[in-house]
Coordinates of C-alpha atoms and ligand atoms in Angstrom, one line a residue:
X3 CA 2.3 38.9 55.3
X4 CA 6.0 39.1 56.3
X5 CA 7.0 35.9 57.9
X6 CA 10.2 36.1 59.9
X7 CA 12.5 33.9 62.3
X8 CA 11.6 32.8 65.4
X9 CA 15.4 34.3 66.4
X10 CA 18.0 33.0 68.7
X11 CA 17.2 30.3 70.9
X12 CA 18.6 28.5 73.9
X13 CA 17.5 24.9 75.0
X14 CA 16.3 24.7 78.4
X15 CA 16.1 22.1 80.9
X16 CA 13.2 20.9 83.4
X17 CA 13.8 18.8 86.2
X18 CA 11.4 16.5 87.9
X19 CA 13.1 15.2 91.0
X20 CA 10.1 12.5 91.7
X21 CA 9.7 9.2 90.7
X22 CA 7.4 8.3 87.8
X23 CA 5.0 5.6 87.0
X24 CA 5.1 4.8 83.5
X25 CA 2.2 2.8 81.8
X26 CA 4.3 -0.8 81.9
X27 CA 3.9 -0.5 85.9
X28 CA 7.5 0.3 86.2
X29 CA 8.8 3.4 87.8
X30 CA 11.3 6.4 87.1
X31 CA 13.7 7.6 89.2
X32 CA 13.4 11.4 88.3
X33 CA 12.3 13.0 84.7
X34 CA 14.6 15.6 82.4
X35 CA 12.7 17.0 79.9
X36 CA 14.5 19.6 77.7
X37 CA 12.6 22.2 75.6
X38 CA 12.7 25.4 73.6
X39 CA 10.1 28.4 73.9
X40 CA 9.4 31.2 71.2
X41 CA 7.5 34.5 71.8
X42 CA 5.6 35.6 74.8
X43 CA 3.5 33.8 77.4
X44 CA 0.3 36.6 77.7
X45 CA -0.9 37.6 81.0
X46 CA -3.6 35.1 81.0
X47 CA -1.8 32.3 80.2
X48 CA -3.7 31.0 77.5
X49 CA -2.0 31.3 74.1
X50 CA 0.6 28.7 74.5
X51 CA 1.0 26.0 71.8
X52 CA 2.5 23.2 72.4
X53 CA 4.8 21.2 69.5
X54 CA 4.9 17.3 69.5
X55 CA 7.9 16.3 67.2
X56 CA 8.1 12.8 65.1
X57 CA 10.3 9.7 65.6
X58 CA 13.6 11.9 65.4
X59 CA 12.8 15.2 65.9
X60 CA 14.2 17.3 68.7
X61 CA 13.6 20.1 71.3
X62 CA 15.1 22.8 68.5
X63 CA 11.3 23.3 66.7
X64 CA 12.1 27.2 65.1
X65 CA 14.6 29.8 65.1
X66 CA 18.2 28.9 65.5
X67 CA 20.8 27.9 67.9
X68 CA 23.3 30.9 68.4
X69 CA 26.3 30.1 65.8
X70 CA 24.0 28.0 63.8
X71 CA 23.1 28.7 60.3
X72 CA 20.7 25.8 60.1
X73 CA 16.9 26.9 61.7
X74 CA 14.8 24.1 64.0
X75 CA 13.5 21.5 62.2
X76 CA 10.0 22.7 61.9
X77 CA 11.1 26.7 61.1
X78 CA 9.2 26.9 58.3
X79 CA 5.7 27.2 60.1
X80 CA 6.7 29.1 63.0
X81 CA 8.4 32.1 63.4
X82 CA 6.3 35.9 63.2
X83 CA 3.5 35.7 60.4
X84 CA 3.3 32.1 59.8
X85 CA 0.8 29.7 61.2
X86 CA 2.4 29.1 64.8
X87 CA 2.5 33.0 65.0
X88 CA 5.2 33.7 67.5
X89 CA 3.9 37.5 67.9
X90 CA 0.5 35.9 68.9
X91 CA 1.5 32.3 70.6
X92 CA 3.7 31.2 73.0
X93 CA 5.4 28.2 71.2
X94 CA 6.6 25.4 73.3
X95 CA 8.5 22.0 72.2
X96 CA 10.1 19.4 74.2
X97 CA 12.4 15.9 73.5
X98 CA 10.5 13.4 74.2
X99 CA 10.9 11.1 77.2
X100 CA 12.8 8.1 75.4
X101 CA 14.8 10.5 73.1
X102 CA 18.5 11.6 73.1
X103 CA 18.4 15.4 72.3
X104 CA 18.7 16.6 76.5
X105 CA 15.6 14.8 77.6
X106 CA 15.6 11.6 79.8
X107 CA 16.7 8.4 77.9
X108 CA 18.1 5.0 77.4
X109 CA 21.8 7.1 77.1
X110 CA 20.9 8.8 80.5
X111 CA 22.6 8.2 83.3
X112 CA 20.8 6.1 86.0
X113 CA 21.0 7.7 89.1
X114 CA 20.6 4.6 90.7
X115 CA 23.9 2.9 88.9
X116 CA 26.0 5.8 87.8
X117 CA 25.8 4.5 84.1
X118 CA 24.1 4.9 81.3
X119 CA 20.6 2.9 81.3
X120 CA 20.9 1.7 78.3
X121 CA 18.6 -1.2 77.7
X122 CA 17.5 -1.1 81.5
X123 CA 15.5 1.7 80.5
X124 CA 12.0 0.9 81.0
X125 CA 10.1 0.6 78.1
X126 CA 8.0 3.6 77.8
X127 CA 4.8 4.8 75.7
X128 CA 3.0 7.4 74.4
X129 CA 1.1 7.9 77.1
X130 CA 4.1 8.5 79.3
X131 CA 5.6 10.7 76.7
X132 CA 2.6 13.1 76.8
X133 CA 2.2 12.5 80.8
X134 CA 5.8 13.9 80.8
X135 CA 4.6 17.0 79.2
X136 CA 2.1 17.6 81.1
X137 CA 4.5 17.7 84.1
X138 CA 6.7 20.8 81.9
X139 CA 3.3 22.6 81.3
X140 CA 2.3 22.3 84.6
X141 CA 5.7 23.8 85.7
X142 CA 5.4 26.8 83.2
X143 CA 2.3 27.6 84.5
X144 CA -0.4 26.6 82.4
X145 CA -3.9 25.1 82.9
X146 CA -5.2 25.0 79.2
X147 CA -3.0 24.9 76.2
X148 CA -4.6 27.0 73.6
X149 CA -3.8 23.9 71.1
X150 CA -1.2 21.0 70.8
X151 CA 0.3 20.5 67.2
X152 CA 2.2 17.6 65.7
X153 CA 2.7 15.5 62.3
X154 CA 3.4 11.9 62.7
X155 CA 4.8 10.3 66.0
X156 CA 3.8 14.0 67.0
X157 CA 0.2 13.5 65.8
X158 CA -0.4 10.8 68.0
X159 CA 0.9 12.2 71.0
X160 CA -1.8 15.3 70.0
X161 CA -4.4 12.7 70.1
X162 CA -3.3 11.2 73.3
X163 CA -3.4 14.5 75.2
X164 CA -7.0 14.9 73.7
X165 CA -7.6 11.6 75.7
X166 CA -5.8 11.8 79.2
X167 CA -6.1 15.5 79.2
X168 CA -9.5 16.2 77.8
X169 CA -9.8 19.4 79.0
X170 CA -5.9 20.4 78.6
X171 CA -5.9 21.7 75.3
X172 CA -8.8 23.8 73.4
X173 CA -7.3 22.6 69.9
X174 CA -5.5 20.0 68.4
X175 CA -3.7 19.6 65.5
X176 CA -3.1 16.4 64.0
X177 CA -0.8 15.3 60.9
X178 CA -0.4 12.4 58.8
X179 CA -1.2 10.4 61.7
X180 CA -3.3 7.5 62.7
X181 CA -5.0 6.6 65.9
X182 CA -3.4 3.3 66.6
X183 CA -0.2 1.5 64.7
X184 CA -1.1 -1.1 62.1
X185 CA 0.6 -4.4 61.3
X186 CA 2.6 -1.9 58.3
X187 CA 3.7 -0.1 61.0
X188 CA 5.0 -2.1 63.2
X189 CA 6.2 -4.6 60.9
X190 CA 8.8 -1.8 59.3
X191 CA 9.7 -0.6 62.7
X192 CA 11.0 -4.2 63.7
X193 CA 13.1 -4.6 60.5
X194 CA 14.8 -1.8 62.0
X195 CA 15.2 -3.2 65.3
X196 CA 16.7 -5.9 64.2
X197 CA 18.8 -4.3 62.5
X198 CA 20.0 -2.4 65.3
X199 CA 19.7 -5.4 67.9
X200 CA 22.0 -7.5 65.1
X201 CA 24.6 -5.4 65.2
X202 CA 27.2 -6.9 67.2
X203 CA 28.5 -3.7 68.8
X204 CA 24.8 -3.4 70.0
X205 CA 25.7 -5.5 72.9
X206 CA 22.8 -5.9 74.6
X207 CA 22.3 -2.2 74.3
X208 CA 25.5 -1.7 76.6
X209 CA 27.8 0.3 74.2
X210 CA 28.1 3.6 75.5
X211 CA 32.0 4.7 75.6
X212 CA 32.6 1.9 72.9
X213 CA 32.1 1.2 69.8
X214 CA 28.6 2.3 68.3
X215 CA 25.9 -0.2 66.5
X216 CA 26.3 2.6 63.6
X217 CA 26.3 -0.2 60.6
X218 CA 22.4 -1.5 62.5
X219 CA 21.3 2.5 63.4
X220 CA 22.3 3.4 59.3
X221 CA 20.3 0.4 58.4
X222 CA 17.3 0.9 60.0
X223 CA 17.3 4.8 58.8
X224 CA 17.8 3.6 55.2
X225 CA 14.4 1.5 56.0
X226 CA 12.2 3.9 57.8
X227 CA 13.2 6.3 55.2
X228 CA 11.9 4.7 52.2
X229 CA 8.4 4.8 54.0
X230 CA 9.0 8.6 54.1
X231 CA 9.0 9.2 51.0
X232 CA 6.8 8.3 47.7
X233 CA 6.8 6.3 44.6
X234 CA 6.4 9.3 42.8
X235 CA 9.0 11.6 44.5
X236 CA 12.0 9.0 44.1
X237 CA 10.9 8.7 40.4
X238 CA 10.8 12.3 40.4
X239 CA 14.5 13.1 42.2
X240 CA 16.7 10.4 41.6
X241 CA 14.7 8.4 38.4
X242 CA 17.2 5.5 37.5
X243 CA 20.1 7.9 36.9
X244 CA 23.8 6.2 38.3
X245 CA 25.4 7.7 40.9
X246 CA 29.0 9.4 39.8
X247 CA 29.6 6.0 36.6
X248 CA 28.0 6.4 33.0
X249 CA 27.3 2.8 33.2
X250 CA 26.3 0.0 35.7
X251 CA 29.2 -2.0 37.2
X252 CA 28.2 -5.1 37.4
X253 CA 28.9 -5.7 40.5
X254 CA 27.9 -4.9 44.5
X255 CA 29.3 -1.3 44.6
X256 CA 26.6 1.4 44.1
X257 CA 24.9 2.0 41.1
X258 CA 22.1 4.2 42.1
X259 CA 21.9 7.6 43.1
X260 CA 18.9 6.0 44.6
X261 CA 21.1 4.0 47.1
X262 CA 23.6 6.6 47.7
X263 CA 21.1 9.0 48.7
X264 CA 19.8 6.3 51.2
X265 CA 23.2 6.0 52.2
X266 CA 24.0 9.4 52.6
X267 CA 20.8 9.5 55.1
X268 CA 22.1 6.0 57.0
X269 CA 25.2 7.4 57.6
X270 CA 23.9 10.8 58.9
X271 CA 21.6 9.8 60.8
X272 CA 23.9 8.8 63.4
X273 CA 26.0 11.2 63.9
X274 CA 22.8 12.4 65.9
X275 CA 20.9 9.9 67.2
X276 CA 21.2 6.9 69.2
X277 CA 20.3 3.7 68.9
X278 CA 18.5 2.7 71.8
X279 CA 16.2 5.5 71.6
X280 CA 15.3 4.4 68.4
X281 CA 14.4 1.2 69.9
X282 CA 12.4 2.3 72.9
X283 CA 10.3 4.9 70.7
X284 CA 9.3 2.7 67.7
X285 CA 8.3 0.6 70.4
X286 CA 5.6 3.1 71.6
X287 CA 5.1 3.4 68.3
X288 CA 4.1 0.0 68.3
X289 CA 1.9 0.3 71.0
X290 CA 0.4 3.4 70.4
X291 CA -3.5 1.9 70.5
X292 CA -6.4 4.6 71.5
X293 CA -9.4 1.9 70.1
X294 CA -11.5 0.7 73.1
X295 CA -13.3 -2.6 72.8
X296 CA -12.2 -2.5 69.0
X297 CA -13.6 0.7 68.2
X298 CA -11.5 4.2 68.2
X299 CA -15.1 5.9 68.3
X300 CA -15.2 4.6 72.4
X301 CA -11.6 5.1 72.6
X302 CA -12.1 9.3 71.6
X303 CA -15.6 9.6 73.8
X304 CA -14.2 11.9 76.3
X305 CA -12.7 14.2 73.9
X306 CA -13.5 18.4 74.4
X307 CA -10.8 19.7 71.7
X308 CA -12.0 21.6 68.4
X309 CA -9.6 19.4 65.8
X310 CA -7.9 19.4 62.6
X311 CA -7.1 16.3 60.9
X312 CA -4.5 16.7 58.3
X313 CA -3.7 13.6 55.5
X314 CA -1.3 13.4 53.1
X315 CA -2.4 12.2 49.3
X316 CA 1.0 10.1 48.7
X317 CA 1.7 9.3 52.0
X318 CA 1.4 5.3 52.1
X319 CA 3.3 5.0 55.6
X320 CA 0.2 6.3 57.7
X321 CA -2.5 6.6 54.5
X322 CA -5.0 9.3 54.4
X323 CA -7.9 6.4 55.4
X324 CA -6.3 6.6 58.4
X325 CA -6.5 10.4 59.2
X326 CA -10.4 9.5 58.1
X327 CA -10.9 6.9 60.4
X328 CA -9.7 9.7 63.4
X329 CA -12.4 11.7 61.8
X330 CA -15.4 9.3 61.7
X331 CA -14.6 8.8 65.2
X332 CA -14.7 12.1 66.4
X333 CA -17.5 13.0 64.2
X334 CA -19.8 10.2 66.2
X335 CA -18.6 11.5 69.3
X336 CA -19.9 15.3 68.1
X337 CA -16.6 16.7 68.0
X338 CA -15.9 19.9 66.3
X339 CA -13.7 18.8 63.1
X340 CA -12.0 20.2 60.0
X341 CA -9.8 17.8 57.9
X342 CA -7.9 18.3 55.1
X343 CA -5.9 16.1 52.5
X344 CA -2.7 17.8 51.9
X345 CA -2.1 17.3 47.6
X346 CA 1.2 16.4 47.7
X347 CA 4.1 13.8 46.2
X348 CA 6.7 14.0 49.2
X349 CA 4.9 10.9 51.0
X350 CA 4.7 10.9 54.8
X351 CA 7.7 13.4 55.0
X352 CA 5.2 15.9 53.6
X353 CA 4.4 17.3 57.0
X354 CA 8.0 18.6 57.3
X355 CA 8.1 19.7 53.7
X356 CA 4.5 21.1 52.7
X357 CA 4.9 24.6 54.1
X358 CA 2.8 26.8 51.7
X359 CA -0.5 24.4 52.3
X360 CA 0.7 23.8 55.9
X361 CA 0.8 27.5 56.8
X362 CA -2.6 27.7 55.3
X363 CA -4.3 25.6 56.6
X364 CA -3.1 25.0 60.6
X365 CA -2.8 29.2 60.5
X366 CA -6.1 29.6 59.3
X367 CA -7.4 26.3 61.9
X368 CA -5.1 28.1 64.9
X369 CA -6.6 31.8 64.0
X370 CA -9.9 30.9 63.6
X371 CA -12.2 31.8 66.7
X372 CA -15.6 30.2 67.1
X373 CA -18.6 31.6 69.4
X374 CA -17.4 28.2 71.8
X375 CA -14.7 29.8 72.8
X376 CA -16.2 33.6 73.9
X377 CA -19.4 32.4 75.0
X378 CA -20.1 32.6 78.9
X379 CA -21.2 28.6 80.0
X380 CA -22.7 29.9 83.7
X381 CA -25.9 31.4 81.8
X382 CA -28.3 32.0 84.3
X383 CA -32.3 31.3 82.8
X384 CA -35.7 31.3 84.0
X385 CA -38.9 29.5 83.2
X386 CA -41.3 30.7 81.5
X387 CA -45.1 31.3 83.8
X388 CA -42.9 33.6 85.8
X389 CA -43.7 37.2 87.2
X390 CA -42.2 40.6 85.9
X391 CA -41.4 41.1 89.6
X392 CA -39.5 38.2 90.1
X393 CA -37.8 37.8 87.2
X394 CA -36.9 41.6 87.9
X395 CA -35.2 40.8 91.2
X396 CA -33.7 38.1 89.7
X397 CA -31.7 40.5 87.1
X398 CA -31.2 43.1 89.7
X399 CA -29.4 40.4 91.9
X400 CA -27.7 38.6 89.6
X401 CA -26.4 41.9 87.3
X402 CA -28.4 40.8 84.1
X403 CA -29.3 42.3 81.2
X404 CA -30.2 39.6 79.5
X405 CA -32.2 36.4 80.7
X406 CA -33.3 33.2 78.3
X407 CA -36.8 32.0 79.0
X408 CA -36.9 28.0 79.0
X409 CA -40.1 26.2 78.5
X410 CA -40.9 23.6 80.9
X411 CA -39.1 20.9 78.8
X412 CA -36.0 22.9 79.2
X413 CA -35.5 24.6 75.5
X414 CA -35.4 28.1 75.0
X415 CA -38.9 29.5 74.5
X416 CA -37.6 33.6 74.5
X417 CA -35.3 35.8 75.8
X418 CA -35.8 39.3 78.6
X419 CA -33.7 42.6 78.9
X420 CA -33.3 44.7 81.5
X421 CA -35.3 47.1 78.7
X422 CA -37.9 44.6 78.8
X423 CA -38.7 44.7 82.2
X424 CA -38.3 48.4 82.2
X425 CA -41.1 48.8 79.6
X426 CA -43.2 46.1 81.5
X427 CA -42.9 48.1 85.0
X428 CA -44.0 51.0 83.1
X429 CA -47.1 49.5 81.6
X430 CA -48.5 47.3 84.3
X431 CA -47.7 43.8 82.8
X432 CA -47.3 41.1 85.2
X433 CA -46.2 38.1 83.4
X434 CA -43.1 37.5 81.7
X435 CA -45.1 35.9 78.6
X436 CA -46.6 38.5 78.0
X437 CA -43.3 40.9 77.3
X438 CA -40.9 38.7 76.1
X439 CA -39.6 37.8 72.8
X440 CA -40.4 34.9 71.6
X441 CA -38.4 35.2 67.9
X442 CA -35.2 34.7 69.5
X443 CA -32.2 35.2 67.2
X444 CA -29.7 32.4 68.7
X445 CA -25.9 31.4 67.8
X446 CA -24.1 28.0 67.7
X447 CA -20.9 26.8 69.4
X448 CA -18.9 26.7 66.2
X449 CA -20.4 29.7 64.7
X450 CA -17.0 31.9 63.8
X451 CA -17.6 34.8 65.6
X452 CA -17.1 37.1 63.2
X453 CA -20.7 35.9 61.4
X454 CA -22.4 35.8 65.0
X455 CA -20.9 39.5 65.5
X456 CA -22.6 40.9 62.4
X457 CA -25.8 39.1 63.3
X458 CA -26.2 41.2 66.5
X459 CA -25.5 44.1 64.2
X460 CA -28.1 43.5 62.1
X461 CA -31.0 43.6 64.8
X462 CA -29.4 45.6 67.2
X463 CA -28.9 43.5 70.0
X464 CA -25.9 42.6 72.4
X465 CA -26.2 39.3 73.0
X466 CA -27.1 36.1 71.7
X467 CA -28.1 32.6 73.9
X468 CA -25.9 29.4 72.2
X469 CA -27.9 26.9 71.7
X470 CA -27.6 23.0 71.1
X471 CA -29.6 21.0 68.3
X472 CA -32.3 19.9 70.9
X473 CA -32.3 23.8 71.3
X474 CA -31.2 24.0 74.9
X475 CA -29.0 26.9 76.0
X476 CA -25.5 26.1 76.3
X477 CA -23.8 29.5 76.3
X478 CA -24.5 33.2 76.1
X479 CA -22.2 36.0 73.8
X480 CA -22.3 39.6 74.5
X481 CA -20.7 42.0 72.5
X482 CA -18.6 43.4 75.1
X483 CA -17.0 39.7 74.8
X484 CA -16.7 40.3 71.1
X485 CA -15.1 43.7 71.9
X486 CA -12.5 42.6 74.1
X487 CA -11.8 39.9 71.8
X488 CA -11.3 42.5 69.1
X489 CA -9.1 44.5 71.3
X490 CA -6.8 42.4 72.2
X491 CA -4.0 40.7 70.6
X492 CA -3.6 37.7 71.7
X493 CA -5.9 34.7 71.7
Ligands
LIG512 C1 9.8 15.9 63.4 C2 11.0 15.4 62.8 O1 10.8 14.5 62.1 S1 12.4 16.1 63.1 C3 13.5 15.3 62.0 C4 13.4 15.7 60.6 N1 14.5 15.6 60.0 C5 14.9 14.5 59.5 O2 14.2 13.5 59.7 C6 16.2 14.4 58.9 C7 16.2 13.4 57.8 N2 15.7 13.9 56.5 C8 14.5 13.9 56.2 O3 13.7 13.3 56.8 C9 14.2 14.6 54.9 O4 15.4 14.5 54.2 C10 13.7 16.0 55.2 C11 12.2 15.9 55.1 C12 14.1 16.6 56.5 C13 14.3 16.9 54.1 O5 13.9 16.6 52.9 P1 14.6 17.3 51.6 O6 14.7 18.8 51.8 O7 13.8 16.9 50.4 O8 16.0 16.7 51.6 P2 16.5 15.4 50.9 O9 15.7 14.2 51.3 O10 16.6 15.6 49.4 O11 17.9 15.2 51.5 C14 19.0 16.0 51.3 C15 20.3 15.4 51.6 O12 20.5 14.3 50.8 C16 21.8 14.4 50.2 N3 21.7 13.8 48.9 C17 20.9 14.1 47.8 N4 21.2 13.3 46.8 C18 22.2 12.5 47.2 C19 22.9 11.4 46.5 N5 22.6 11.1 45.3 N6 23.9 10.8 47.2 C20 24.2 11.2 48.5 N7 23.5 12.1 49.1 C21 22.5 12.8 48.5 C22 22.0 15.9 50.1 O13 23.3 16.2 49.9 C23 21.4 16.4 51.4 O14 22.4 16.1 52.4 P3 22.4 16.9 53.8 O15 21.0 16.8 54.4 O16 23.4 16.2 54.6 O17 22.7 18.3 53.5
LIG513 N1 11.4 12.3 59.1 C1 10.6 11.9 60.2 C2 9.8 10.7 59.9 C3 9.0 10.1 61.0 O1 7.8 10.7 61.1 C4 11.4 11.7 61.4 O2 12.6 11.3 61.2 O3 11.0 11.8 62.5

């Protein structure tokens, strides 16, 4: 397969001139959200993918920035060919609400002051990052995502559109994540604010046009980054080798290449970001929580997506048990699931860094259709004890060629054609029981299609009833479904 770049991008801005009402009770003047697009929209609206991006991450997902010889941040798996397929999908990613990359934030200006919010922002959560969203894809135009990707920070704003917007997306996509923070978590997050909050040009979080709190921002990088990474992939990159002396020094200066790389990553850091967004969003870090009564199984109920989990084996930050946990939950609450532990030594920033396994396995997850999402749900049925004559209006009405016969509990008992009932006319039947077929072949929701296609090959028939495990009818396929699936490009 020849994968390519997603091209030249722009950023673009949405503006939502309304107040807001975040989770806290509080309320937003107006909204900014700014966000990048690759490939097409298709006429039916339904291919679009929406990218959540982790703790630092940006709008600028793929391609690159006109000038720029550095691609988005997550190029590597979308562009044409690779698993966010830009010929097929129409790839959307946003800053977070909270961020400092174009979208509303702490270093916004309040319309309501003229200044900068700084820490009059209102604290904000998950919730009301993914709420935000919702407002952009409600403004492009779209009813149903076809799936919602994201590692990290970005997982958990997946899962969270799972919950407030069950029937939003049709998959989701969900990397080294976890379904609510941990003590771990929170406890490395607040190192980091304090680091920030200590440092005295924080000032209350009033320091715009002054001096920056760079010395607290560096700090708490140099932290979260360590929990990025792995036991094994320091040993493995910087072992104990000394960083530009043949010998230790004896004294406070850096030894380490180990410590200059951490500086290196400090100091970088913030030259692009700011440090009261990284307060406010490790905060809804910190408060991302989707358990109900104690138990993430109640807090996923309402869920409708098809999912894939995604774990990382060194990644201690949010451990695989917890991408496991997500998937016991949604596994008592019948949801279609696919996980995978990602073999790797990178740690947590694995999701960013994996690409051969990552293109894989979301390409093969994202490309993969399943009889659930062909089948017709409006299947009309009829009991069984009826006549051939009214079960022959019935199709003529209704423009049937296929009916399911239910038994009086309800389950499928056999199935009618229009060929049926042209047979039964012919020879002077009068009960349905006596012409239909009772060896129904049947299908299941997460059948791929391809295997419920070649079943109607091999008996010759052009449709199949879906059925549940108490064997109700759920769903009907025809072929000419399959076929116009098969002829058309995009999902
Ligand atoms: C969704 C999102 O998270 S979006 C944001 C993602 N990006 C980031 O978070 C940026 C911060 N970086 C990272 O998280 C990670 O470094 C990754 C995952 C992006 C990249 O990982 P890798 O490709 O393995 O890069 P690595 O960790 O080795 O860092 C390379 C940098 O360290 C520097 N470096 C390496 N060794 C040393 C050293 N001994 N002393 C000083 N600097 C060093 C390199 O010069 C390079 O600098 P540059 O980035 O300014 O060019
Ligand atoms: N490198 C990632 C780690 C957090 O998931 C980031 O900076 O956003």
């Amino acid at each position: 397969m020849i994968k390519g770049s997603a091209g030249i991008v722009k950023t673009q801005e949405y503006h939502y001139s309304s107040p807001i009402v975040l989770e806290s009770g509080e309320t937003l003047p107006s909204l900014t959200l700014a966000y990048e697009t690759y490939g097409k929209l298709n006429r039916e609206k339904s291919n679009a993918i929406l990218v959540c991006h982790a703790l630092s991450g940006d709008a600028h997902v793929a391609g690159f920035h006109e000038g720029d010889t550095k691609p988005g941040w997550w190029d590597s798996v979308i562009g044409p060919g690779k698993a966010l397929d830009t010929d097929r999908y129409f790839v959307i990613c946003s800053n977070v609400l909270g961020g400092c990359k174009g979208s509303t934030g702490p270093s916004s200006i309040n319309p309501e002051t003229g200044k900068p919010f700084g820490a009059k922002f209102p604290v904000i959560t998950i919730r009301d990052m993914v709420n935000a969203q919702k407002l952009l894809i409600d403004h492009l135009g779209i009813s149903q995502l076809y799936a919602v990707v994201g590692g990290s920070m970005g997982g958990m704003q997946v899962l969270q559109w799972t919950v407030s917007y069950p029937d939003a997306t049709r998959k989701a996509v969900v990397i080294a994540a976890t379904g609510y923070s941990t003590p771990q978590q929170i406890a490395f997050n607040e190192v980091g604010r304090k680091a920030i909050i200590s440092d005295p040009h924080w000032n209350g979080g009033d320091y715009y046009g002054k001096t920056l709190p760079t010395h607290g921002l560096a700090l708490a990088r140099m932290v979260g980054h360590i929990t990025y990474l792995s036991n094994e992939s320091m040993h493995e990159k910087f072992g104990r080798a000394l960083q530009g002396k043949d010998r230790i020094g004896f004294d406070f200066s850096t030894d380490f290449k180990i410590e200059s790389y951490l500086h290196h990553q400090g100091d970088t850091f913030t030259r692009r970001f700011d440090a009261n967004s990284y307060l406010y969003i490790t905060k809804a870090i910190d408060y991302f929580d989707l358990t109900k009564d104690g138990s993430l199984t109640t807090g996923l109920a309402g869920v409708n997506a098809a999912f894939l989990v995604i774990s990382v084996s060194s990644d201690w930050l949010y451990p695989p048990y917890q991408s496991q946990e997500i998937v016991s939950a949604l596994t008592a609450n019948d949801a279609e699931i696919h996980y995978c532990e990602i073999r790797s030594n990178y740690g947590h920033d694995a999701f960013l860094l994996e690409s051969g396994q990552l293109n894989y396995i979301v390409g093969r997850f994202l490309s993969r259709t399943v009889v659930r999402d062909v089948m017709i749900t409006d299947v009309h049925t009829i009991e069984e004890g009826t006549t051939i004559a009214v079960t022959a209006r019935r199709m003529v009405n209704q423009g049937l060629n296929h009916l399911p016969v239910l038994s009086a509990n309800g389950q499928l008992a056999g199935i009618v054609t229009s060929w049926d009932i042209a047979k039964a006319v012919a020879s002077n039947f009068l009960w349905l029981d006596e012409i239909m077929s009772r060896d129904v072949v049947t299908t299941t929701p997460d059948e791929p299609i391809e295997a419920a296609a070649k079943r109607m090959e091999e008996h010759a028939i052009s449709a199949l009833p879906v059925i549940d495990e108490e064997q109700h009818v759920i769903g009907l396929i025809t072929a000419d479904a399959i076929s116009v699936l098969v002829g058309r490009a995009n999902p």
